[in-house]
Amino acid sequence: LGKVATSGTITYQNSQRNAANSTFLKTEEETSRIWISLNNDSLYNEINVVFMEGATNNYDMALDGIKLRGNPAISFAVKPEYTTQTNEELCIAALPPVIEETVVQLSVFTANEGVYIIKNKADENMENSIVYLEDRLLNVFTDLSNNSEYSAFVAAGENTERFFLHFAPDATGIDLPQQQAGITAFQSGNEIIIIPTSVTSSVVEKQQLTLHDITGKLINTQQIVNSQGSMYKMPVYDLS
């Protein structure tokens, strides 16, 4: 997708090819990129964040891609700082090379609430950088290196202040909170969805989870491993 200043017809001639074009013919050594996806069982969207020489923190017409919401049920995009007033979103966000912590705000829209997965689908030349996903609602940081993923319950509607990507040259460049362990739980139909919310995947601990009603009656039990990215379903057919 692209953006132009005025409408009209674009004609390309073979004579216009130029092997020295510095905008379109960047080498792999000069460019790092990562594809981040958002999905559930039936819906999918993705973004591409690119770090390259010549890119700026403002809108780069030749590099950035404007997000057009084609699917009414889901949208996943980058929300740059410069679009605060215009509400424009990007599906491709080109940024300068990572030399210090870079924070990228994400825009998530879902027509229906439920569990969604944010995943590092693929990356290129990111060996010298790290990327963490921050969930500000739950105060959880997840390392998205090596095609890892994060599961979260997302409310229906616009979610533009919850998820952020943090890029840095190494782990010391990101101010992570102290390691914690806990769970997020919510009801979905006749099931209780349980998601461990450890700050890092190094917290792995087997626990027995018990569910009681308000009178103290035991409804169900579930053995869980408290590790980031896990999800458990506890049936609750009879709450009477």
XYZ file of N, CA and C in Angstrom:
720
model
N 0.839 -1.185 0.000
C 0.000 0.000 0.000
C 0.882 1.246 0.000
N 0.458 2.262 -0.695
C 1.249 3.476 -0.756
C 0.378 4.700 -0.626
N 1.013 5.836 -0.474
C 0.297 7.095 -0.328
C 0.927 8.118 -1.259
N 0.093 8.814 -2.044
C 0.588 9.832 -2.963
C -0.099 11.146 -2.656
N 0.533 12.228 -3.065
C -0.003 13.552 -2.766
C -1.233 13.879 -3.589
N -1.248 13.463 -4.879
C -2.386 13.736 -5.753
C -2.723 12.498 -6.565
N -3.934 12.439 -7.115
C -4.341 11.298 -7.926
C -3.807 11.450 -9.350
N -3.774 10.342 -10.101
C -3.309 10.377 -11.477
C -2.827 9.019 -11.925
N -2.252 8.952 -13.112
C -1.754 7.700 -13.684
C -0.238 7.637 -13.565
N 0.276 6.514 -13.123
C 1.720 6.312 -12.998
C 2.172 5.376 -14.113
N 3.154 5.800 -14.902
C 3.680 4.997 -15.997
C 5.165 4.748 -15.767
N 5.554 3.470 -15.815
C 6.955 3.111 -15.642
C 7.541 2.690 -16.992
N 8.705 3.226 -17.318
C 9.419 2.858 -18.532
C 10.635 2.016 -18.166
N 11.003 1.086 -19.060
C 12.162 0.242 -18.790
C 13.436 1.058 -18.635
N 13.493 2.193 -19.307
C 14.691 3.043 -19.240
C 14.864 3.693 -17.868
N 13.808 3.645 -17.041
C 13.887 4.270 -15.725
C 14.568 3.383 -14.698
N 14.857 2.142 -15.047
C 15.533 1.275 -14.096
C 16.914 1.818 -13.765
N 17.270 1.766 -12.493
C 18.552 2.295 -12.053
C 19.083 1.420 -10.934
N 20.165 0.696 -11.198
C 20.711 -0.216 -10.197
C 21.299 0.512 -9.005
N 21.491 1.833 -9.109
C 22.077 2.594 -8.004
C 21.024 3.229 -7.119
N 19.753 2.888 -7.319
C 18.670 3.474 -6.532
C 18.843 3.105 -5.069
N 19.108 4.093 -4.200
C 19.397 3.826 -2.797
C 18.161 3.556 -1.973
N 16.969 3.839 -2.510
C 15.747 3.645 -1.743
C 15.266 2.211 -1.801
N 15.242 1.620 -3.011
C 14.622 0.319 -3.193
C 15.600 -0.843 -3.228
N 16.877 -0.573 -3.392
C 17.845 -1.657 -3.549
C 18.789 -1.746 -2.364
N 18.230 -1.671 -1.146
C 19.044 -1.855 0.044
C 19.492 -3.313 0.152
N 20.685 -3.534 0.646
C 21.168 -4.889 0.824
C 20.685 -5.424 2.165
N 20.744 -6.766 2.332
C 20.277 -7.382 3.562
C 21.109 -6.931 4.759
N 22.413 -6.613 4.518
C 23.262 -6.178 5.619
C 22.835 -4.825 6.154
N 22.171 -4.017 5.356
C 21.778 -2.686 5.777
C 20.397 -2.648 6.425
N 19.615 -3.689 6.241
C 18.225 -3.664 6.650
C 17.901 -4.814 7.581
N 17.231 -4.491 8.692
C 16.694 -5.504 9.601
C 15.183 -5.369 9.594
N 14.486 -6.490 9.660
C 13.022 -6.418 9.629
C 12.420 -7.550 10.442
N 11.224 -7.293 10.947
C 10.513 -8.296 11.722
C 9.038 -8.237 11.374
N 8.431 -9.408 11.211
C 6.996 -9.510 10.948
C 6.319 -9.979 12.234
N 5.360 -9.201 12.718
C 4.609 -9.529 13.924
C 3.156 -9.777 13.527
N 2.591 -10.893 13.983
C 1.228 -11.236 13.613
C 0.300 -11.208 14.820
N -0.981 -10.985 14.530
C -2.056 -11.072 15.520
C -3.089 -12.043 14.962
N -3.464 -13.045 15.754
C -4.438 -14.010 15.236
C -5.190 -14.700 16.360
N -6.329 -15.283 16.000
C -7.007 -16.258 16.845
C -7.267 -17.485 15.982
N -8.277 -18.254 16.296
C -8.496 -19.488 15.545
C -8.899 -19.248 14.094
N -9.497 -18.083 13.805
C -10.026 -17.870 12.454
C -9.615 -16.554 11.803
N -8.982 -15.658 12.548
C -8.633 -14.336 12.022
C -7.128 -14.121 12.071
N -6.625 -13.306 11.129
C -5.177 -13.086 11.046
C -4.894 -11.705 10.463
N -3.919 -11.018 11.052
C -3.377 -9.767 10.534
C -1.900 -9.721 10.894
N -1.090 -8.953 10.135
C 0.313 -8.831 10.485
C 0.845 -7.454 10.119
N 1.954 -7.100 10.754
C 2.664 -5.857 10.465
C 4.119 -6.186 10.174
N 4.816 -5.247 9.547
C 6.238 -5.378 9.249
C 6.948 -4.131 9.756
N 7.895 -4.315 10.690
C 8.701 -3.208 11.201
C 10.101 -3.356 10.616
N 10.575 -2.300 9.949
C 11.839 -2.342 9.217
C 12.789 -1.290 9.788
N 14.032 -1.671 10.021
C 15.063 -0.748 10.493
C 16.123 -0.623 9.404
N 16.317 0.606 8.906
C 17.225 0.781 7.779
C 17.771 2.206 7.725
N 18.944 2.342 7.129
C 19.526 3.657 6.893
C 18.617 4.447 5.954
N 18.440 5.719 6.242
C 17.605 6.573 5.404
C 16.190 6.717 5.899
N 15.745 5.789 6.762
C 14.407 5.901 7.332
C 14.422 6.907 8.472
N 13.268 7.518 8.733
C 13.146 8.503 9.810
C 12.006 8.099 10.733
N 11.842 8.857 11.796
C 10.730 8.629 12.717
C 9.465 9.333 12.259
N 9.540 10.019 11.128
C 8.370 10.658 10.531
C 7.869 9.798 9.377
N 6.836 10.251 8.662
C 6.299 9.475 7.557
C 7.261 9.521 6.372
N 7.693 8.344 5.907
C 8.561 8.226 4.745
C 7.733 7.640 3.603
N 7.387 8.459 2.635
C 6.459 8.042 1.596
C 6.956 6.825 0.816
N 8.271 6.753 0.586
C 8.821 5.659 -0.208
C 9.016 4.376 0.597
N 8.844 4.453 1.931
C 9.170 3.305 2.776
C 8.004 2.806 3.624
N 7.226 3.730 4.183
C 6.122 3.342 5.058
C 4.904 2.927 4.253
N 4.099 2.036 4.828
C 2.864 1.594 4.179
C 1.666 1.898 5.048
N 0.710 2.666 4.520
C -0.492 3.015 5.263
C -1.391 1.788 5.411
N -1.916 1.591 6.608
C -2.822 0.475 6.869
C -4.229 0.818 6.391
N -4.794 -0.064 5.577
C -6.192 0.029 5.167
C -6.928 -1.162 5.777
N -7.961 -0.902 6.538
C -8.673 -1.967 7.241
C -9.613 -2.697 6.288
N -9.151 -3.801 5.741
C -9.961 -4.555 4.802
C -10.853 -5.579 5.469
N -10.468 -6.041 6.667
C -11.251 -7.037 7.383
C -11.986 -6.341 8.528
N -13.313 -6.341 8.531
C -14.057 -5.639 9.588
C -13.964 -6.302 10.945
N -13.401 -7.514 11.013
C -13.362 -8.246 12.279
C -12.042 -8.094 13.022
N -10.970 -7.667 12.318
C -9.659 -7.591 12.967
C -8.787 -6.575 12.256
N -7.967 -5.881 13.027
C -6.970 -4.967 12.457
C -5.783 -4.900 13.402
N -4.590 -4.953 12.826
C -3.338 -4.902 13.589
C -2.419 -3.951 12.865
N -1.930 -2.915 13.554
C -1.151 -1.878 12.878
C -0.203 -1.205 13.852
N 0.749 -0.459 13.284
C 1.634 0.413 14.049
C 0.996 1.794 14.103
N 1.001 2.404 15.279
C 0.466 3.757 15.436
C 1.619 4.695 15.768
N 2.210 5.339 14.756
C 3.368 6.217 14.994
C 2.970 7.458 15.788
N 3.962 8.048 16.449
C 3.708 9.245 17.251
C 3.197 10.402 16.398
N 3.667 10.491 15.152
C 3.294 11.649 14.321
C 1.853 11.580 13.821
N 1.156 10.461 14.058
C -0.230 10.355 13.585
C -1.227 10.599 14.709
N -0.792 11.236 15.785
C -1.675 11.485 16.922
C -2.934 12.235 16.498
N -2.790 13.195 15.607
C -3.931 14.003 15.180
C -4.670 13.403 13.983
N -3.961 12.704 13.093
C -4.583 12.210 11.865
C -5.152 10.802 12.013
N -4.723 10.075 13.065
C -5.173 8.694 13.303
C -4.753 7.723 12.198
N -3.761 8.089 11.395
C -3.244 7.157 10.393
C -2.490 6.024 11.077
N -2.571 4.842 10.498
C -1.874 3.672 11.011
C -1.039 3.058 9.893
N -0.023 2.288 10.265
C 0.894 1.705 9.288
C 0.859 0.193 9.357
N 0.901 -0.453 8.196
C 1.128 -1.901 8.141
C 2.618 -2.183 7.930
N 3.337 -1.222 7.341
C 4.797 -1.282 7.205
C 5.362 -0.017 7.831
N 6.204 -0.180 8.845
C 6.796 0.963 9.543
C 8.301 0.907 9.395
N 8.867 1.877 8.673
C 10.316 1.959 8.487
C 10.895 2.935 9.504
N 11.941 2.501 10.211
C 12.545 3.294 11.270
C 14.066 3.276 11.117
N 14.763 4.244 11.738
C 16.230 4.226 11.702
C 16.776 2.977 12.400
N 18.026 2.597 12.111
C 18.633 1.429 12.775
C 18.579 1.556 14.296
N 18.494 0.418 14.971
C 18.370 0.402 16.428
C 19.731 0.639 17.066
N 19.915 1.806 17.673
C 21.138 2.101 18.416
C 20.834 2.384 19.886
N 19.556 2.574 20.210
C 19.092 2.730 21.575
C 17.648 2.218 21.611
N 17.062 2.192 22.798
C 15.707 1.646 22.891
C 14.728 2.415 22.010
N 13.987 1.678 21.211
C 12.960 2.232 20.339
C 11.627 1.598 20.715
N 10.627 2.434 21.007
C 9.316 1.941 21.414
C 8.322 2.183 20.288
N 7.599 1.130 19.915
C 6.624 1.202 18.829
C 5.243 0.889 19.396
N 4.318 1.844 19.275
C 2.958 1.656 19.769
C 2.148 0.856 18.757
N 1.371 -0.108 19.263
C 0.565 -0.963 18.397
C -0.917 -0.614 18.519
N -1.614 -0.748 17.422
C -3.058 -0.544 17.387
C -3.723 -1.879 17.098
N -4.608 -2.300 17.993
C -5.313 -3.569 17.851
C -6.811 -3.298 17.850
N -7.497 -3.797 16.831
C -8.955 -3.749 16.805
C -9.481 -5.161 16.617
N -10.440 -5.541 17.458
C -11.109 -6.830 17.308
C -12.609 -6.607 17.453
N -13.371 -7.178 16.547
C -14.816 -7.038 16.614
C -15.399 -7.861 17.750
N -14.710 -8.937 18.110
C -15.185 -9.818 19.176
C -14.093 -10.030 20.204
N -14.475 -10.073 21.471
C -13.509 -10.353 22.527
C -13.065 -11.806 22.462
N -11.934 -12.080 23.066
C -11.445 -13.452 23.083
C -9.942 -13.502 23.252
N -9.388 -14.700 23.155
C -7.945 -14.892 23.279
C -7.295 -14.716 21.912
N -6.327 -13.826 21.838
C -5.577 -13.574 20.610
C -4.099 -13.796 20.888
N -3.359 -14.160 19.842
C -1.926 -14.435 19.953
C -1.152 -13.390 19.160
N -0.170 -12.767 19.812
C 0.769 -11.870 19.136
C 2.089 -12.624 19.027
N 2.577 -12.752 17.796
C 3.717 -13.639 17.553
C 4.751 -13.014 16.635
N 6.015 -13.332 16.908
C 7.099 -13.038 15.986
C 7.032 -14.083 14.883
N 6.401 -13.735 13.761
C 6.224 -14.694 12.683
C 7.540 -14.989 11.985
N 8.357 -13.959 11.764
C 9.653 -14.124 11.102
C 10.461 -12.855 11.288
N 11.778 -12.969 11.181
C 12.631 -11.781 11.229
C 13.881 -12.015 10.409
N 14.509 -10.917 10.001
C 15.731 -10.966 9.212
C 16.743 -9.980 9.784
N 17.976 -10.446 9.958
C 19.076 -9.593 10.419
C 18.762 -8.901 11.750
N 18.088 -9.620 12.658
C 17.776 -9.070 13.977
C 18.683 -9.660 15.058
N 19.786 -10.309 14.647
C 20.665 -10.978 15.605
C 21.274 -10.005 16.602
N 21.472 -8.758 16.203
C 22.108 -7.775 17.075
C 21.098 -6.892 17.802
N 19.835 -7.285 17.776
C 18.790 -6.525 18.471
C 17.883 -7.501 19.202
N 17.210 -7.011 20.233
C 16.199 -7.799 20.920
C 14.872 -7.064 20.823
N 13.785 -7.814 20.963
C 12.462 -7.200 20.908
C 11.594 -7.794 22.006
N 10.966 -6.915 22.774
C 10.031 -7.323 23.810
C 8.662 -6.739 23.497
N 7.626 -7.517 23.763
C 6.254 -7.020 23.700
C 5.828 -6.641 25.110
N 5.327 -5.421 25.257
C 4.820 -4.963 26.549
C 3.295 -4.950 26.526
N 2.694 -5.581 27.515
C 1.254 -5.519 27.741
C 1.036 -4.618 28.951
N 0.643 -3.374 28.705
C 0.533 -2.407 29.795
C -0.682 -2.645 30.674
N -1.654 -3.377 30.174
C -2.812 -3.694 31.002
C -2.429 -4.658 32.113
N -1.608 -5.667 31.786
C -1.205 -6.682 32.752
C 0.200 -6.466 33.292
N 0.900 -5.441 32.794
C 2.285 -5.170 33.198
C 3.176 -6.380 32.947
N 3.082 -6.914 31.719
C 3.843 -8.101 31.334
C 4.746 -7.767 30.155
N 6.007 -8.169 30.238
C 6.958 -8.070 29.134
C 7.272 -9.478 28.635
N 7.219 -9.677 27.322
C 7.495 -10.976 26.730
C 8.574 -10.838 25.661
N 9.621 -11.635 25.775
C 10.685 -11.655 24.777
C 10.151 -12.328 23.514
N 10.093 -11.591 22.409
C 9.574 -12.126 21.158
C 10.676 -12.640 20.232
N 11.839 -12.901 20.771
C 12.918 -13.472 19.957
C 12.600 -14.917 19.606
N 13.195 -15.397 18.535
C 13.122 -16.811 18.153
C 11.685 -17.289 17.945
N 10.895 -16.469 17.237
C 9.532 -16.853 16.854
C 8.633 -17.172 18.048
N 8.880 -16.527 19.179
C 8.045 -16.749 20.352
C 6.742 -15.966 20.230
N 5.799 -16.207 21.162
C 4.481 -15.603 21.057
C 3.927 -15.270 22.430
N 2.852 -14.489 22.439
C 2.193 -14.061 23.671
C 0.691 -14.185 23.481
N 0.010 -14.839 24.406
C -1.438 -14.995 24.357
C -2.085 -14.052 25.362
N -3.183 -13.423 24.974
C -3.861 -12.492 25.868
C -5.339 -12.423 25.532
N -6.144 -12.194 26.542
C -7.556 -11.928 26.327
C -7.690 -10.465 25.929
N -8.325 -10.215 24.779
C -8.461 -8.856 24.244
C -9.940 -8.506 24.173
N -10.296 -7.355 24.745
C -11.679 -6.899 24.707
C -12.048 -6.446 23.301
N -13.315 -6.533 22.966
C -13.776 -6.083 21.656
C -13.626 -4.568 21.537
N -13.320 -4.095 20.328
C -13.178 -2.664 20.077
C -11.741 -2.250 19.860
N -11.485 -0.960 19.980
C -10.156 -0.404 19.753
C -9.278 -0.574 20.993
N -8.072 -1.100 20.789
C -7.074 -1.221 21.859
C -5.782 -0.580 21.358
N -5.616 0.704 21.618
C -4.452 1.434 21.098
C -3.459 1.844 22.182
N -3.780 1.581 23.440
C -2.895 1.997 24.522
C -2.390 0.816 25.349
N -2.564 -0.387 24.828
C -2.222 -1.570 25.633
C -0.903 -2.218 25.230
N -0.670 -2.417 23.935
C 0.484 -3.193 23.473
C 1.543 -2.295 22.837
N 2.807 -2.553 23.218
C 3.939 -1.784 22.700
C 5.106 -2.736 22.432
N 5.833 -2.475 21.347
C 7.054 -3.213 21.049
C 8.253 -2.393 21.505
N 9.205 -3.048 22.160
C 10.442 -2.408 22.597
C 11.607 -3.067 21.867
N 12.375 -2.261 21.145
C 13.567 -2.750 20.449
C 14.802 -2.122 21.092
N 15.877 -2.899 21.237
C 17.119 -2.379 21.808
C 18.285 -3.216 21.294
N 19.520 -2.653 21.337
C 20.685 -3.421 20.876
C 20.944 -4.666 21.724
N 20.576 -4.632 23.011
C 20.732 -5.795 23.881
C 19.751 -5.656 25.037
N 19.699 -6.696 25.893
C 18.689 -6.748 26.954
C 18.842 -5.631 27.978
N 20.057 -5.107 28.155
C 20.261 -4.053 29.145
C 19.639 -2.732 28.701
N 19.238 -2.646 27.423
C 18.671 -1.402 26.920
C 17.192 -1.247 27.176
N 16.545 -2.276 27.760
C 15.116 -2.220 28.035
C 14.890 -2.303 29.533
N 14.116 -1.373 30.058
C 13.855 -1.307 31.496
C 12.711 -2.262 31.831
N 13.065 -3.520 32.143
C 12.054 -4.532 32.446
C 11.655 -4.460 33.915
N 10.386 -4.738 34.211
C 9.971 -4.765 35.618
C 10.562 -5.970 36.317
N 10.506 -5.974 37.662
C 11.002 -7.118 38.407
C 10.170 -8.350 38.084
N 10.845 -9.486 38.045
C 10.176 -10.730 37.680
C 9.053 -11.038 38.655
N 7.879 -11.370 38.109
C 6.712 -11.695 38.906
C 6.067 -12.951 38.348
N 5.169 -13.517 39.118
C 4.392 -14.652 38.628
C 2.937 -14.436 38.998
N 2.050 -14.880 38.155
C 0.630 -14.722 38.417
C -0.163 -15.333 37.289
N -1.484 -15.147 37.325
C -2.332 -15.663 36.265
C -3.389 -14.628 35.917
N -3.888 -14.733 34.681
C -5.076 -14.016 34.253
C -6.144 -15.065 33.960
N -7.363 -14.851 34.463
C -8.437 -15.814 34.251
C -9.714 -15.078 33.872
N -10.482 -15.668 32.965
C -11.749 -15.080 32.550
C -12.644 -16.193 32.025
N -13.959 -15.922 32.020
C -14.912 -16.921 31.564
C -15.204 -16.750 30.088
N -15.289 -17.864 29.369
C -15.678 -17.890 27.963
C -16.631 -19.062 27.776
N -17.941 -18.782 27.729
C -18.925 -19.844 27.637
C -18.915 -20.699 28.888
N -18.763 -22.010 28.725
C -18.728 -22.929 29.854
C -17.314 -23.291 30.263
N -16.379 -22.390 30.004
C -14.986 -22.623 30.362
C -14.395 -21.411 31.052
N -13.456 -21.669 31.941
C -12.613 -20.622 32.508
C -11.265 -20.716 31.798
N -10.857 -19.634 31.139
C -9.565 -19.582 30.452
C -8.520 -19.070 31.434
N -7.425 -19.790 31.559
C -6.365 -19.457 32.508
C -5.075 -19.239 31.736
N -4.468 -18.062 31.901
C -3.220 -17.743 31.210
C -2.181 -17.296 32.240
N -1.114 -18.071 32.471
C -0.029 -17.605 33.345
C 0.573 -16.315 32.803
N 0.844 -15.368 33.684
C 1.363 -14.059 33.259
C 2.710 -13.789 33.903
N 3.607 -14.767 33.862
C 4.969 -14.544 34.333
C 5.640 -13.514 33.449
N 6.479 -12.680 34.039
C 7.136 -11.641 33.264
C 8.106 -12.233 32.263
N 8.798 -13.315 32.607
C 9.706 -13.958 31.674
C 9.431 -15.447 31.652
N 9.879 -16.106 30.603
C 9.634 -17.533 30.453
C 10.505 -18.368 31.388
N 11.398 -17.730 32.151
C 12.244 -18.486 33.066
C 11.468 -18.935 34.301
N 10.285 -18.375 34.531
C 9.476 -18.786 35.667
C 8.656 -20.000 35.263
N 9.043 -21.177 35.721
C 8.319 -22.406 35.393
C 8.048 -23.133 36.695
N 6.787 -23.236 37.081
C 6.440 -23.831 38.358
C 5.085 -24.523 38.239
N 5.034 -25.803 38.598
C 3.775 -26.532 38.576
C 2.925 -26.098 39.765
N 1.655 -25.818 39.494
C 0.755 -25.376 40.542
C -0.591 -26.062 40.395
N -1.301 -26.189 41.512
C -2.655 -26.730 41.510
C -3.616 -25.560 41.656
N -4.446 -25.354 40.642
C -5.413 -24.264 40.665
C -6.776 -24.835 41.029
N -7.451 -24.232 42.009
C -8.775 -24.687 42.416
C -9.781 -23.566 42.206
N -10.984 -23.937 41.792
C -12.060 -22.985 41.553
C -13.192 -23.267 42.536
N -13.629 -22.239 43.281
C -14.701 -22.365 44.250
C -15.798 -21.354 43.914
N -17.030 -21.656 44.311
C -18.090 -20.657 44.181
C -18.084 -19.780 45.421
N -19.035 -18.851 45.510
C -19.000 -17.870 46.609
C -19.308 -18.508 47.961
N -19.839 -19.727 47.971
C -20.100 -20.415 49.239
C -18.914 -21.245 49.692
N -17.886 -21.332 48.854
C -16.721 -22.133 49.180
C -16.757 -23.519 48.588
N -17.815 -23.868 47.877
C -17.930 -25.188 47.260
C -16.897 -25.347 46.147
N -16.189 -26.482 46.139
C -15.192 -26.747 45.106
C -15.888 -27.074 43.789
N -15.569 -26.336 42.737
C -16.157 -26.538 41.408
C -15.265 -27.403 40.538
N -13.961 -27.120 40.548
C -13.048 -27.868 39.689
C -11.618 -27.596 40.116
N -10.693 -28.433 39.665
C -9.263 -28.225 39.897
C -8.526 -28.360 38.573
N -7.373 -27.732 38.489
C -6.582 -27.768 37.249
C -5.107 -27.702 37.605
N -4.330 -28.636 37.055
C -2.872 -28.598 37.218
C -2.309 -27.713 36.121
N -1.520 -26.695 36.476
C -0.957 -25.795 35.477
C 0.539 -25.672 35.686
N 1.220 -25.329 34.597
C 2.640 -24.979 34.644
C 2.730 -23.490 34.395
N 3.219 -22.773 35.380
C 3.200 -21.310 35.320
C 4.338 -20.806 34.440
N 4.154 -20.897 33.129
C 5.159 -20.414 32.185
C 4.501 -19.508 31.159
N 5.232 -18.490 30.730
C 4.690 -17.503 29.798
C 4.252 -18.159 28.497
N 3.070 -17.786 27.997
C 2.599 -18.278 26.723
C 1.695 -19.493 26.817
N 1.595 -20.107 28.026
C 0.711 -21.255 28.179
C -0.728 -20.781 28.362
N -1.685 -21.657 28.026
C -3.092 -21.335 28.206
C -3.831 -22.617 28.568
N -4.715 -22.525 29.558
C -5.449 -23.694 30.034
C -6.939 -23.394 30.048
N -7.750 -24.445 29.826
C -9.204 -24.308 29.839
C -9.779 -25.222 30.915
N -10.567 -24.626 31.814
C -11.184 -25.375 32.898
C -12.698 -25.406 32.672
N -13.277 -26.590 32.425
C -14.732 -26.658 32.224
C -15.484 -26.292 33.500
N -16.556 -25.537 33.370
C -17.401 -25.146 34.510
C -18.856 -25.287 34.073
N -19.330 -26.511 33.977
C -20.679 -26.750 33.473
C -21.751 -26.474 34.519
N -21.427 -26.658 35.784
C -22.450 -26.516 36.835
C -21.965 -25.563 37.904
N -22.495 -24.368 37.881
C -22.133 -23.376 38.908
C -23.269 -23.162 39.895
N -24.274 -24.041 39.890
C -25.411 -23.895 40.790
C -25.089 -24.512 42.143
